[in-house]
Amino acid sequence: MITIKKLSHDFVIGKKGRQTIIPVLRDINLTVGQGEIVTIVGRSGSGKSTLLNLVSGFIHPKEGEIWVKEEKVSDLNETKFADFRIKNLGFIFQSFQLIPSMTAFQNVELPLILKGINDRERKKKTEEMLKKVGLLEYQDHYPGELSGGQQQRVSIARALIVNPPIILADEPTGSLDSETEAELLKFIKELNRDLGITFLIITHDDKVAEIGHRTIELRDGLIVEEVASLCN
Amino acid sequence: MQLKDQFRFVRQNMKKNKTRVFMTILATAMGCAFLIVLASVGFGLQKSVVKEITEQRVITQIDVHGKELNDQDGFRPLNETDIQLFEKVKDVKAVTRRKMLQQESTYIIGNYQESAQTYVTNFASEVKAGFELSEGRLPKGKDEIVVGYNFSLNLASKDAPGDIYDKKGQIKAEYRYSGKLIGQKLELTVRQNKDGKQVEKTIPLTVVGITKKPTREWAEDRTVFIADEMLTEIENFTGTPKGLLLDENSEVPAEFKAQDNSYDEVKIYAKNMEAVQSISDKLTEKKYGTYSVVNELKEVNMVFMIAKAGLIFIGTIAILIASIGIYNTMTMAVTERAPDIGIMKAIGANPKTIKRIFLLESSYIGLIGALIGTVVSYGISYTVNFAIPLIIKQAFGKETQIDLIFSDIPLILPLICIVICFGVTIISGFRPAQRATKVDVLKAMRREV
Ligand SMILES: Nc1ncnc2c1ncn2[C@@H]1O[C@H](COP(=O)(O)OP(=O)(O)O)[C@@H](O)[C@H]1O
Ligand SMILES: [Mg+2]
């Protein structure tokens, strides 16, 4: 489903003439199979987010290839990547990334609007999805009027609404208390089992790491360990 | 993304900062209103001038005032040969030609008298050109005449006291001839200086027809048409062509020039307005001096064309200034909405769509501004047309000339304005829209709420 070949990335900071190069990822090779949950762990600053952002297309790799669903996404331009993203990728962020001026309903509906789906179908699908995450009665609430757990469920609903085969999550439980975290993890497992959605999850939390079929540890931009999860 | 949804986004976005959007629309509306009102003065004055020109004269009429002399400056008067040539030109409906009695002619009916212009004309061609009588018939005999519609209005009593005119400048009814004219006998007095003293001759005439009422309200027709033979008789008396009155001291010239059979007023009537140009072109080619309304209109319209273009240009500057506001508003909108744009991009919004939404927003502002500006400028235009004559009346104590239009907004003007405004807003919204597409997803999402 996701194949990363010889991926290296570094950031260049500072003005011209006084630039410093920060190497982040070095020679990463990774494969995520269909229907797999892969978790990536590592210390803060080890390059986990950078890896995920490269797969998401938010940054462009300096070296190496990224393949997602038989598409060499590392070669796609911005416009093409946008189209690819809305069809294939769902995102869950640590800070939810909901649009504050839109209601829960409107936030969930947004990807369907971007896809150009008509009003009626949109309403039906959005309501269905809100029901699935248990937030139908909160549909007219703005993100500011929802708890962290509810906001994260809205963002999951938004990620799921276009039926993406892959969901990328960067510290999905980072802003949640342990009870909501457990709920979310259960939900992720259900989605994986019932819908066969592939997950690539970044975390520094052991409990999250445990739900992965495989867990990969990053250290200083290198994959140091690949452990098959014991919980499955 | 459907266009309908894009519009919905635009409207929602505009609602987020109503005051700012309102001020921007206001500035655009003011720019547009300024352009339209400014240019409308050009259009209005042009309309007035054109109206004035076309009302004074018949539009299909071409005046021919002579033929250019080959080696000298100046023109020679036209004669029968020229007329025959004119009549053969394509699309000529009629050629009227008049000879004018070259002295002041006084007409007397009993105790009333009036001096009027006296002409000899070819009635057949006049009728072809549209000449009509309101009463009576065309003259047949030598002593029969046709008088102008307003002739009787000016027949004043000989023994009236000093001031015989009323406020409107017309002769007061009590001093005016009130009898009927048709069949009435009157006397024409012609004069000549012979051997140092003035001799007079009175000629008895009969009125047989009255011309139709002039179409222009202010026009007064008090001409008198006499027969050709009568003019010859007068020429025989004066010894000069067309009854020219000589100076007191000069003698009757030895060579009797009555054969100088030239016309004083020659007018060609074209079949339609379109033919006027080609006829006058042909005549100019043959070295005739011509004048027609169409020629004059062409020049007038040219001058106004330049003036209007200048006014529109100045008005465009106002819209350009307003566009700075649009640029500013859109730039701020992009900055403010950068986090939202980042999220939308992250979940797969196409950069092109984002650009389109912002361009849509700036052109929406421009369009609303232009529409409001148009409505306002119609209001201003009506007010100006209503108020300026009143102000002039107040200031100078008299009315302005009949319907002077100060400001006129033909449909093309708002259209020009909307096109200019639309273009300018698209241009000024382009950079902010471009910036919106460049919003960095990660930077935008890094805000912590
Ligand atoms: N946009 C950036 N510019 C410069 N350096 C960056 C940028 N993003 C991340 N880094 C650096 O890359 C390294 C890895 O960061 P990150 O991938 O966010 O780590 P993690 O998610 O594992 O905490 C860090 O040292 C960070 O300072
Ligand atoms: Mg991170």
Short mmCIF file of N, CA and C in Angstrom, two decimals, chain A residues 13-20:
data_model
loop_
_atom_site.label_atom_id
_atom_site.label_comp_id
_atom_site.label_asym_id
_atom_site.label_seq_id
_atom_site.Cartn_x
_atom_site.Cartn_y
_atom_site.Cartn_z
N ILE A 13 18.05 25.69 6.92
CA ILE A 13 17.55 26.89 7.58
C ILE A 13 18.58 28.00 7.52
N GLY A 14 18.12 29.20 7.77
CA GLY A 14 19.00 30.36 7.75
C GLY A 14 19.01 31.02 6.39
N LYS A 15 19.52 32.25 6.37
CA LYS A 15 19.55 33.03 5.13
C LYS A 15 20.70 32.57 4.24
N LYS A 16 20.64 32.98 3.01
CA LYS A 16 21.68 32.63 2.04
C LYS A 16 23.05 33.04 2.57
N GLY A 17 23.98 32.15 2.38
CA GLY A 17 25.34 32.47 2.84
C GLY A 17 25.62 31.89 4.21
N ARG A 18 24.58 31.87 5.03
CA ARG A 18 24.79 31.33 6.39
C ARG A 18 23.82 30.19 6.66
N GLN A 19 23.71 29.32 5.68
CA GLN A 19 22.74 28.26 5.80
C GLN A 19 23.29 27.09 6.60
N THR A 20 22.37 26.49 7.36
CA THR A 20 22.76 25.27 8.06
C THR A 20 21.85 24.16 7.59
#
